[in-house]
mmCIF file of C-alpha atoms and ligand atoms in Angstrom:
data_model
loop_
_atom_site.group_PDB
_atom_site.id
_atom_site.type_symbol
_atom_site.label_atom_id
_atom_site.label_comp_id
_atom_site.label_asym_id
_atom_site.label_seq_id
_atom_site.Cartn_x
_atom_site.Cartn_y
_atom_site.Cartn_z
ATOM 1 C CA UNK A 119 0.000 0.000 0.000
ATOM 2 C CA UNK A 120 1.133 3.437 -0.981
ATOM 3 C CA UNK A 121 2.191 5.655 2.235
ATOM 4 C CA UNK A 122 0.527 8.527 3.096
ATOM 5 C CA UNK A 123 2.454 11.553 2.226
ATOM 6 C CA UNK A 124 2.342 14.686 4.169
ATOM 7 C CA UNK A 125 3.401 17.973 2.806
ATOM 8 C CA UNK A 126 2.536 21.330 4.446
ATOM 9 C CA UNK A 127 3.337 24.785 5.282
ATOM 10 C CA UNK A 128 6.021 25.800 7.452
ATOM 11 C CA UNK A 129 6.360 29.543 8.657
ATOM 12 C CA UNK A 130 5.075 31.795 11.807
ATOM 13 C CA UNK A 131 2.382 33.041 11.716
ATOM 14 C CA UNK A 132 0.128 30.232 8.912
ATOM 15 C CA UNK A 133 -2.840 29.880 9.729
ATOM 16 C CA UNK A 134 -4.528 32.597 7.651
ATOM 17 C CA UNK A 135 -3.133 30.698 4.508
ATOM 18 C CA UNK A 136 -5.407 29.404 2.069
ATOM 19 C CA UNK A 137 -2.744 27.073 0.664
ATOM 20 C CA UNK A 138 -4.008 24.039 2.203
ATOM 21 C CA UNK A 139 -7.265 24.302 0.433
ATOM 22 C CA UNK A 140 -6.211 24.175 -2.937
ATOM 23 C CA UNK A 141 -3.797 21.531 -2.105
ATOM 24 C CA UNK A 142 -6.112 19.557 -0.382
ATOM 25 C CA UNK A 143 -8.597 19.705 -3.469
ATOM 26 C CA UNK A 144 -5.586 18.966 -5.953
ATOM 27 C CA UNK A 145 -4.943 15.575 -3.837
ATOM 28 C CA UNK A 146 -8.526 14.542 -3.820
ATOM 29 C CA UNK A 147 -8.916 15.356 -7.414
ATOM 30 C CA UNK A 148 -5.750 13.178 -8.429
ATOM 31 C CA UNK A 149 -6.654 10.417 -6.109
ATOM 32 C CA UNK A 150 -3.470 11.002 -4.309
ATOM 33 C CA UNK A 151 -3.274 9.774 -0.924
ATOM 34 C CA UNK A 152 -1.993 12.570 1.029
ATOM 35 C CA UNK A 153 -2.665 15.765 3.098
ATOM 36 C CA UNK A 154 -1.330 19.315 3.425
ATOM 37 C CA UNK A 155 -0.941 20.885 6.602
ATOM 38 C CA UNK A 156 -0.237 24.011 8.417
ATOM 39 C CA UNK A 157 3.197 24.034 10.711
ATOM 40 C CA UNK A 158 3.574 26.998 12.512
ATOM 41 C CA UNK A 159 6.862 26.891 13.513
ATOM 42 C CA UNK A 160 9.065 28.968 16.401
ATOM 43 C CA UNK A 161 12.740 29.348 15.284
ATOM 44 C CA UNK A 162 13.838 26.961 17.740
ATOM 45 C CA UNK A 163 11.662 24.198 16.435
ATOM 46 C CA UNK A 164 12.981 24.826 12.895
ATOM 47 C CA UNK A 165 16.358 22.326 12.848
ATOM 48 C CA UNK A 166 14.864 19.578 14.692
ATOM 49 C CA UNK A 167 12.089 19.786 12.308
ATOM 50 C CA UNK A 168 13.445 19.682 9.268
ATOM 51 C CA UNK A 169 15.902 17.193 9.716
ATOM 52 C CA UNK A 170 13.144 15.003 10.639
ATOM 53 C CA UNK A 171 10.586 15.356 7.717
ATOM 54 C CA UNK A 172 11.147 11.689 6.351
ATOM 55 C CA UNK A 173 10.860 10.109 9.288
ATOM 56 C CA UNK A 174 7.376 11.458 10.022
ATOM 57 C CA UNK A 175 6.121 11.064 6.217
ATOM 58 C CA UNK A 176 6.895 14.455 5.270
ATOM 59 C CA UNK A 177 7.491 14.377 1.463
ATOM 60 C CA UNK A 178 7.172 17.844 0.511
ATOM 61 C CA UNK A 179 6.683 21.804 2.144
ATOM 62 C CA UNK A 180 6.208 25.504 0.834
ATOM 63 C CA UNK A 181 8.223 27.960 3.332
ATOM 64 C CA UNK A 182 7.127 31.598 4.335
ATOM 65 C CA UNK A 183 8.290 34.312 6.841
ATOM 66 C CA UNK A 184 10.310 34.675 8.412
ATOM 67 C CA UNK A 185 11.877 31.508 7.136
ATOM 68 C CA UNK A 186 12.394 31.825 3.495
ATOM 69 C CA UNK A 187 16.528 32.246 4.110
ATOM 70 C CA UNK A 188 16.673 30.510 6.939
ATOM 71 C CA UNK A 189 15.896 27.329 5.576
ATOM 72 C CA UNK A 190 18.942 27.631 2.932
ATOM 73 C CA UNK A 191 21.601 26.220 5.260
ATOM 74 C CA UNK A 192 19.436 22.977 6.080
ATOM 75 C CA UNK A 193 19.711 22.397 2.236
ATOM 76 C CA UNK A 194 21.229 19.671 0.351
ATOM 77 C CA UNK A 195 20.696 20.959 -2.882
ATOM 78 C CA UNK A 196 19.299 24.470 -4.730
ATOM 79 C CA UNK A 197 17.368 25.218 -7.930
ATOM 80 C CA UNK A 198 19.137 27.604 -10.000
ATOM 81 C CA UNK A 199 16.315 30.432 -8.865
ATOM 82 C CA UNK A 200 17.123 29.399 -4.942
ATOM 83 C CA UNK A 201 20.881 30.342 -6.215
ATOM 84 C CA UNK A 202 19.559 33.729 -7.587
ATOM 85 C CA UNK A 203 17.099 35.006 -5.603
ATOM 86 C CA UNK A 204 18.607 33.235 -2.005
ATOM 87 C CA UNK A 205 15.070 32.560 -0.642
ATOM 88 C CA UNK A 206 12.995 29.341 -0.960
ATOM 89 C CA UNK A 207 9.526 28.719 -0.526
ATOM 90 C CA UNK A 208 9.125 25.083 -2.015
ATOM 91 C CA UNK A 209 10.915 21.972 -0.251
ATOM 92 C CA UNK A 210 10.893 18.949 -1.939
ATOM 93 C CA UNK A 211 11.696 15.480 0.203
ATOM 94 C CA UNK A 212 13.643 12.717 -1.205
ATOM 95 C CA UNK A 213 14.946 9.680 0.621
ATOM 96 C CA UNK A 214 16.700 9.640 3.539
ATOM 97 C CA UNK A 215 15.668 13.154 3.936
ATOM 98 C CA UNK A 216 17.495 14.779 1.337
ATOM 99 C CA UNK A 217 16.425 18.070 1.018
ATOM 100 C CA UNK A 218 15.934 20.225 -2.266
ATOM 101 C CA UNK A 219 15.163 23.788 -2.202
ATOM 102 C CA UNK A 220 13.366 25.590 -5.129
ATOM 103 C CA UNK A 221 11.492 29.382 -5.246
ATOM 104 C CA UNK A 222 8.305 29.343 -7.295
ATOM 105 C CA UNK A 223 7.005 33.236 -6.050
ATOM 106 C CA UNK A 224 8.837 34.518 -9.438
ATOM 107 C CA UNK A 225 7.549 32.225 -11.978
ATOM 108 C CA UNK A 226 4.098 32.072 -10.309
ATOM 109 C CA UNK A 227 3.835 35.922 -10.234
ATOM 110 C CA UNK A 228 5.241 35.586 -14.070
ATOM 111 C CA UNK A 229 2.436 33.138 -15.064
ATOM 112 C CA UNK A 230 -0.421 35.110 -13.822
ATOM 113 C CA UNK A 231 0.769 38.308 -14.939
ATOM 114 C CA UNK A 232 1.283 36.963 -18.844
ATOM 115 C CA UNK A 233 -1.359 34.501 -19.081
ATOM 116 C CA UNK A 234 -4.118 35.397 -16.624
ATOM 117 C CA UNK A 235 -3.930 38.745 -17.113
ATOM 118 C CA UNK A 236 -2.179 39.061 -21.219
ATOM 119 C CA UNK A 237 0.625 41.293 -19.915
ATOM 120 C CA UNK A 238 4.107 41.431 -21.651
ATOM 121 C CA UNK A 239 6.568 42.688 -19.268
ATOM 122 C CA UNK A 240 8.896 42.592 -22.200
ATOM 123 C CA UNK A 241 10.459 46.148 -23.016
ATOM 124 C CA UNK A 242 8.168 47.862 -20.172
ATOM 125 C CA UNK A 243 8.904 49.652 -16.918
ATOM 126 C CA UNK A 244 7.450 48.489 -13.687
ATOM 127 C CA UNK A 245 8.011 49.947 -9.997
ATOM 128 C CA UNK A 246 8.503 47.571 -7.169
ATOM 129 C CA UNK A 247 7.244 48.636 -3.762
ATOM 130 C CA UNK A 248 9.086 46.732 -1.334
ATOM 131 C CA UNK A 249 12.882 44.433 -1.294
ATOM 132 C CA UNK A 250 12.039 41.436 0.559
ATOM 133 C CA UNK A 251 12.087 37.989 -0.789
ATOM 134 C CA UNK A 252 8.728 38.442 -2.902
ATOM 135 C CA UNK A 253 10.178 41.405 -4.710
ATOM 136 C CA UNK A 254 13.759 39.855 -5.294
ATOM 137 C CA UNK A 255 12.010 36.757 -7.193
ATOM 138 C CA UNK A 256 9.706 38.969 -8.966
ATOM 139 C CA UNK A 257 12.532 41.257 -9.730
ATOM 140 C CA UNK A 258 14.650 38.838 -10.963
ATOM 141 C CA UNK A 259 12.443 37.071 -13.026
ATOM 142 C CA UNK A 260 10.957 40.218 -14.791
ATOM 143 C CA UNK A 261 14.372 41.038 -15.684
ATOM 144 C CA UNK A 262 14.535 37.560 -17.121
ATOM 145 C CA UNK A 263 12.152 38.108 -19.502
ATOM 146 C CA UNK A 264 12.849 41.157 -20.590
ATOM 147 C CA UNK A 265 11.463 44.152 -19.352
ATOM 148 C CA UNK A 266 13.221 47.476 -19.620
ATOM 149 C CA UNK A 267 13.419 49.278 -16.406
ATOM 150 C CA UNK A 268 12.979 48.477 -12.595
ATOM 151 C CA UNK A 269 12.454 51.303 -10.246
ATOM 152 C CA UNK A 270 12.700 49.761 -6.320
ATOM 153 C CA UNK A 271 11.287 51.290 -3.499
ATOM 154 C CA UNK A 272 11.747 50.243 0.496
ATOM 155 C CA UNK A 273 11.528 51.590 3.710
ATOM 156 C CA UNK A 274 15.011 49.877 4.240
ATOM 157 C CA UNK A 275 17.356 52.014 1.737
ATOM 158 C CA UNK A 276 20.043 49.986 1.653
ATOM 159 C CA UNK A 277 17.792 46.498 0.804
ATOM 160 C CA UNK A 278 16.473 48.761 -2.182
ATOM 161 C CA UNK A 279 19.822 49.458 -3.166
ATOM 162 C CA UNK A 280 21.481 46.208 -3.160
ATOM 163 C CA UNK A 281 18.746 44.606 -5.002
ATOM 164 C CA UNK A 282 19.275 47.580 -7.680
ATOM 165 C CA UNK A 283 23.129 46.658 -8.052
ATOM 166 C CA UNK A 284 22.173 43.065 -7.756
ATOM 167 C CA UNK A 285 20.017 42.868 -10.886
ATOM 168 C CA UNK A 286 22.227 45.933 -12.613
ATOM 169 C CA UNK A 287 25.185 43.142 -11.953
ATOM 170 C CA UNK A 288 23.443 40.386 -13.483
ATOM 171 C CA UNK A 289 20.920 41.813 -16.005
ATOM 172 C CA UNK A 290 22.419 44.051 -19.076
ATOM 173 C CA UNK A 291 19.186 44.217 -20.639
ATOM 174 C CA UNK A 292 17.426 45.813 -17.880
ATOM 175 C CA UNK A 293 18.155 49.151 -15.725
ATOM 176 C CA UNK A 294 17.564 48.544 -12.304
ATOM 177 C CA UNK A 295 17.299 51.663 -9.756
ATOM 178 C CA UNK A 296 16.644 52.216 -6.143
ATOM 179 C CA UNK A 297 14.476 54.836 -5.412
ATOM 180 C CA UNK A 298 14.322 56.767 -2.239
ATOM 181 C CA UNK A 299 10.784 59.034 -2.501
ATOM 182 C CA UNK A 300 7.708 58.171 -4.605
ATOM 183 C CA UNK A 301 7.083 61.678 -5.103
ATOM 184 C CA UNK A 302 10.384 61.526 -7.455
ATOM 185 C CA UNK A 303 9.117 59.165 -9.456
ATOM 186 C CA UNK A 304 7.638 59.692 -12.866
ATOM 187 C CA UNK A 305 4.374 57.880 -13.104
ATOM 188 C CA UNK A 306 3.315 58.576 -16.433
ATOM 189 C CA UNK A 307 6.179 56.119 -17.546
ATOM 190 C CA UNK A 308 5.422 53.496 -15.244
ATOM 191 C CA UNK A 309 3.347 50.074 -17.027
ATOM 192 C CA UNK A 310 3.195 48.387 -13.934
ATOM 193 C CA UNK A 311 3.250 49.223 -10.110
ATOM 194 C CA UNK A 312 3.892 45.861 -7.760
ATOM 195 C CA UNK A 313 3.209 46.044 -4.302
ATOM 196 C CA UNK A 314 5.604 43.617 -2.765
ATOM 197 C CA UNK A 315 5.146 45.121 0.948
ATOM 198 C CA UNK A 316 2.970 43.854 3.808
ATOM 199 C CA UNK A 317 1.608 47.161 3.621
ATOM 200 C CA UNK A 318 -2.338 47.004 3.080
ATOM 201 C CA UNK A 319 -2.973 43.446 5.093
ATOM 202 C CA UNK A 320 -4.361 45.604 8.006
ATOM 203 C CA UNK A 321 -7.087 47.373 8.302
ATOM 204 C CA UNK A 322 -5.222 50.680 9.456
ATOM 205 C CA UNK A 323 -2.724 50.268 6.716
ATOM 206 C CA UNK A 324 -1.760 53.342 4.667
ATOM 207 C CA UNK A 325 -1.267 53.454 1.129
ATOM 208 C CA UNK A 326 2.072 54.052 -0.267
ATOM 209 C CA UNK A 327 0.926 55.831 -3.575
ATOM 210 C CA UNK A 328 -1.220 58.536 -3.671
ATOM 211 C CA UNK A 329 -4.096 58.820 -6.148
ATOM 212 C CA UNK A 330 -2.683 61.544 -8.698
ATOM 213 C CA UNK A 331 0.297 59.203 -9.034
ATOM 214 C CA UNK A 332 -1.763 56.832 -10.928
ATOM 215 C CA UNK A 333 -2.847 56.842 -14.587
ATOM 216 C CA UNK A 334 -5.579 54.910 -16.656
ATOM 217 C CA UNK A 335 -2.423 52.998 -18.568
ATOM 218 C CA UNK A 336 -0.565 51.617 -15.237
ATOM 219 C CA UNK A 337 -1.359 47.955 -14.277
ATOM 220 C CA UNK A 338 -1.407 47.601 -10.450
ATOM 221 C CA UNK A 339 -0.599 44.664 -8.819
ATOM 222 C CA UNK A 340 -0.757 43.655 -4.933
ATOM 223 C CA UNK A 341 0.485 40.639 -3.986
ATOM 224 C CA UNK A 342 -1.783 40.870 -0.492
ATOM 225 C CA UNK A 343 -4.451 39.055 -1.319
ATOM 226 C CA UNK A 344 -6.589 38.804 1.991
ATOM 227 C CA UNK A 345 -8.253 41.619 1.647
ATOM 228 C CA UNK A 346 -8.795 41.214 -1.906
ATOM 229 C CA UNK A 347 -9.269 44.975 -2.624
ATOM 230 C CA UNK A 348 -6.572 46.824 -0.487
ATOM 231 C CA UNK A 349 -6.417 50.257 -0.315
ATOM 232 C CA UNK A 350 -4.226 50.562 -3.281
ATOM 233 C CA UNK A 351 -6.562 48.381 -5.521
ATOM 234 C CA UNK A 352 -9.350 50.963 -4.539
ATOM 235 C CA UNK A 353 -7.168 53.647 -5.940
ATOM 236 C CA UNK A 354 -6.359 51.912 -9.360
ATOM 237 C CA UNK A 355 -10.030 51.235 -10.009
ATOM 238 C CA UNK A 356 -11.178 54.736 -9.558
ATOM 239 C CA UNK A 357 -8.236 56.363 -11.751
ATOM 240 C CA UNK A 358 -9.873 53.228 -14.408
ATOM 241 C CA UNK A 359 -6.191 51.060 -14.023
ATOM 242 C CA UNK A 360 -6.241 47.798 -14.705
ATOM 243 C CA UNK A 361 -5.371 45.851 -11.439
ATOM 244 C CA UNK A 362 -4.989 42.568 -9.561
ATOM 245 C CA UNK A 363 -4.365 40.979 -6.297
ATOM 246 C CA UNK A 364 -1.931 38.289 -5.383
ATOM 247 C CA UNK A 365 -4.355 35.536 -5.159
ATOM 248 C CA UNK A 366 -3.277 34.422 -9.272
ATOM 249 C CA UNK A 367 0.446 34.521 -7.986
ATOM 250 C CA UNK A 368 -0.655 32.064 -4.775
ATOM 251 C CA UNK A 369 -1.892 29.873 -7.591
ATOM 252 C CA UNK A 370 0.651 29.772 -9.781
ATOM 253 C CA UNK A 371 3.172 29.274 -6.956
ATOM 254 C CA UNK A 372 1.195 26.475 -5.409
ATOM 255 C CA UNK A 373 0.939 24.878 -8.945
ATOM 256 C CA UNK A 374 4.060 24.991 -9.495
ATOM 257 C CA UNK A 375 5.077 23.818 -6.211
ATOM 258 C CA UNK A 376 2.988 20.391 -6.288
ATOM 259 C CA UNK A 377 4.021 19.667 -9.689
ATOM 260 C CA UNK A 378 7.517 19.386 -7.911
ATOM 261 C CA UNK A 379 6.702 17.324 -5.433
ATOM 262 C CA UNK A 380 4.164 15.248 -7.328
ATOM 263 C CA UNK A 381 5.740 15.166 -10.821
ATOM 264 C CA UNK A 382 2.249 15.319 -11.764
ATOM 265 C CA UNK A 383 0.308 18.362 -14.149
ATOM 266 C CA UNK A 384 -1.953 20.256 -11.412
ATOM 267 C CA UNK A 385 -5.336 20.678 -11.828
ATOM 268 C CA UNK A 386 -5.604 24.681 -11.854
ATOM 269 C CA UNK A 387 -9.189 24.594 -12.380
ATOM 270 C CA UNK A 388 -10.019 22.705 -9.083
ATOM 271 C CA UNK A 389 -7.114 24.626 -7.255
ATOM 272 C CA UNK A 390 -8.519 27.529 -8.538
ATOM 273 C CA UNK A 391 -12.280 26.884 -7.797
ATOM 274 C CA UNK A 392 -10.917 25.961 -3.751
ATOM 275 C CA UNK A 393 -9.560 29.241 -3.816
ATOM 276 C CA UNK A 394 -12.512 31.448 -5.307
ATOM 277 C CA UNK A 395 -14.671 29.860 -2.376
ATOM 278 C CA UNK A 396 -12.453 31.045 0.395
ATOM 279 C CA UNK A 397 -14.362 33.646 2.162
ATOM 280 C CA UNK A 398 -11.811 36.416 1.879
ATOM 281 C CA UNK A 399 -12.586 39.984 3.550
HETATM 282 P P1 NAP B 231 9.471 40.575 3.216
HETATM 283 O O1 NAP B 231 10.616 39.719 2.806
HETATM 284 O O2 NAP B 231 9.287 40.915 4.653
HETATM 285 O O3 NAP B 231 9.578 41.920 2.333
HETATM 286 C C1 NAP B 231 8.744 43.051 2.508
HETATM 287 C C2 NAP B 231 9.582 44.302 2.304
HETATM 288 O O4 NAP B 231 8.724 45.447 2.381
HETATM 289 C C3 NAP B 231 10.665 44.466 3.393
HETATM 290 O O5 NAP B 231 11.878 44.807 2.806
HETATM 291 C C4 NAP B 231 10.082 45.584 4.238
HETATM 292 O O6 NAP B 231 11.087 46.328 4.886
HETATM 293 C C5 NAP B 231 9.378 46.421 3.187
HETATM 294 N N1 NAP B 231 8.428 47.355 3.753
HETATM 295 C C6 NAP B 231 7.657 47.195 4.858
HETATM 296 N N2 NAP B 231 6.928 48.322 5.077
HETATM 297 C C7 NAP B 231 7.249 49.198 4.100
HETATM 298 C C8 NAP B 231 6.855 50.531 3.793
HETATM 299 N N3 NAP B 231 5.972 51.192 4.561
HETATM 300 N N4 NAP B 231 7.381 51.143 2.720
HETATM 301 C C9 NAP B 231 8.290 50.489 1.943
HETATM 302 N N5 NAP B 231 8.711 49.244 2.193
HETATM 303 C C10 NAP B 231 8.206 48.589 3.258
HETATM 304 O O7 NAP B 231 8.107 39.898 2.750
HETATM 305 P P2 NAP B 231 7.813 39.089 1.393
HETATM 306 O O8 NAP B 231 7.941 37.644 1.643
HETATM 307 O O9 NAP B 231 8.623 39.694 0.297
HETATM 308 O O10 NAP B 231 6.251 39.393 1.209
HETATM 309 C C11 NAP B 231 5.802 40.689 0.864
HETATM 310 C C12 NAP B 231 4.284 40.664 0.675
HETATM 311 O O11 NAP B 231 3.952 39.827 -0.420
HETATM 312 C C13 NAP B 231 3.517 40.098 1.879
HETATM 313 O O12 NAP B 231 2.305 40.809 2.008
HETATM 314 C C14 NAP B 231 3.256 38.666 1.470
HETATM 315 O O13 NAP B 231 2.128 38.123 2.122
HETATM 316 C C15 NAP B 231 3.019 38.835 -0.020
HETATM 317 N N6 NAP B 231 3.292 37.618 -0.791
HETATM 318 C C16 NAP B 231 2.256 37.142 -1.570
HETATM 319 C C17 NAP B 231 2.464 36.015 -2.345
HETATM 320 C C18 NAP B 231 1.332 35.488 -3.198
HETATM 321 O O14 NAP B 231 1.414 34.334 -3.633
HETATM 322 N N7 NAP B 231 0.329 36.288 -3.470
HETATM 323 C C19 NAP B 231 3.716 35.344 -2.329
HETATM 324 C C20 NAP B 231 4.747 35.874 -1.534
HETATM 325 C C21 NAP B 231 4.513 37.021 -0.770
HETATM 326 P P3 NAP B 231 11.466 45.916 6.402
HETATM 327 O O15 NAP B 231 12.001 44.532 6.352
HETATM 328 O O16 NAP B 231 12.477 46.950 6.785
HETATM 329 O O17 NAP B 231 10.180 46.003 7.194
#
């Protein structure tokens, strides 16, 4: 008899994650004996944990803060993107608890943004808000496929920076700048504006752009996707923007992800359909 696998989410806090849903209906669709689960996890608990994941028929785990570098050094081997970007958020578990890393945030974002939503970053100019490990993947991978300029904005000036040089250093096809006010930026050139802060999951939250900034030709994109309209996406709607949240990126990611550990296509529609059901505020 097949075992039971387990795969799950490690990270602190996880248990406003919607992940295991459209894992969950991905197994029972396929007919694959297993279950995904959320680990909240205190950094003590991290080593022991992970160096056990065979032994308690662990097979497989996406990572999120504060953990997406801390994982690295429990690592037996890295995906070429882990090697870029230095986060992970996808652990794949092969015998004797051999340990693969692998980042699917950039391609994720990538897929929904050219083929849920028909935009070619190719040759355009986007402005990141925010230098954390979400922004570095998506950085990275826009620059990958092509896209002119990338304008980087974070409370933390020196993140900004080195992400800047970072791309500048492996990119010659694409200009990468830090940025240290909005106000200095020109919005009229800007295609697309990424929110890649936690800024806009509370309540109380600001917003980081103002409305005038905005133009009917920008598309805005915020990766928070509970709410599903932040502040932000209020703003782009009422200038007429095009915009999105960051629940196509969670799919892509978490399709990508279970392909890895399952070696199996996923079924986006029925991921997809457990996600649109979530009650999200
Ligand atoms: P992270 O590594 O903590 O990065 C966030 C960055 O934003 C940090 O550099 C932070 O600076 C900066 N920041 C915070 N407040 C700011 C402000 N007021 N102005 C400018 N910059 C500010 O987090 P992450 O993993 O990249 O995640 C970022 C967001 O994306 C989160 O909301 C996360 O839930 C979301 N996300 C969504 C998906 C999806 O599938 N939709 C996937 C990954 C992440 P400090 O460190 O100095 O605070």
């Amino acid at each position: 008899m097949a075992t039971f696998r387990i795969y799950g989410l490690i990270g602190f806090p996880v248990k406003h994650s919607l992940s295991p849903l459209m894992h969950n209906a991905a197994f029972g669709c396929l007919g694959i004996k297993a279950e995904y689960r959320l680990f909240p996890l205190k950094e003590n608990e991290l080593k022991y944990f992970l160096m056990n994941l065979s032994k308690n028929n662990i097979f497989g785990l996406n990572v999120t803060i504060p953990y997406k570098e801390k994982v690295l050094e429990y690592l037996d081997w890295k995906s070429e993107e882990v090697k870029t970007v230095g986060a992970v958020n996808t652990i794949l578990v092969e015998r004797n608890n051999y340990l693969k890393g692998y980042n699917t945030d950039g391609i994720g974002f990538y897929h929904h943004l050219r083929y849920g939503l028909k935009f070619n970053p190719k040759g355009k100019n986007v402005l990141i808000l925010g230098a954390g490990g979400a922004s570095k993947a998506i950085s990275n991978q826009l620059a990958k496929k092509g896209i002119k300029t990338i304008l980087i904005y974070d409370i933390d000036k020196e993140k900004s920076k080195n992400l800047a040089k970072d791309i500048n250093l492996k990119f010659k096809s694409c200009k990468a700048e830090d940025v240290d006010f909005l106000k200095n930026v020109q919005f009229k050139d800007i295609d697309l504006l990424i929110n890649a802060t936690p800024v806009g999951m509370k309540k109380e939250d600001p917003c980081l752009v103002k409305k005038e900034m905005l133009h009917k030709g920008i598309l805005v994109y915020d990766l928070i996707y509970n709410p599903a309209q932040t502040k932000l996406l209020n703003l782009a709607k009422e200038v007429g923007a095009r915009f999105s949240n960051g629940l196509g990126m969670l799919l892509y990611q978490g399709m990508f992800s279970f392909e890895i550990w399952t070696k199996k296509r996923a079924p986006k529609e029925i991921m997809e359909e457990a996600l649109r059901k979530a009650n999200l505020g």
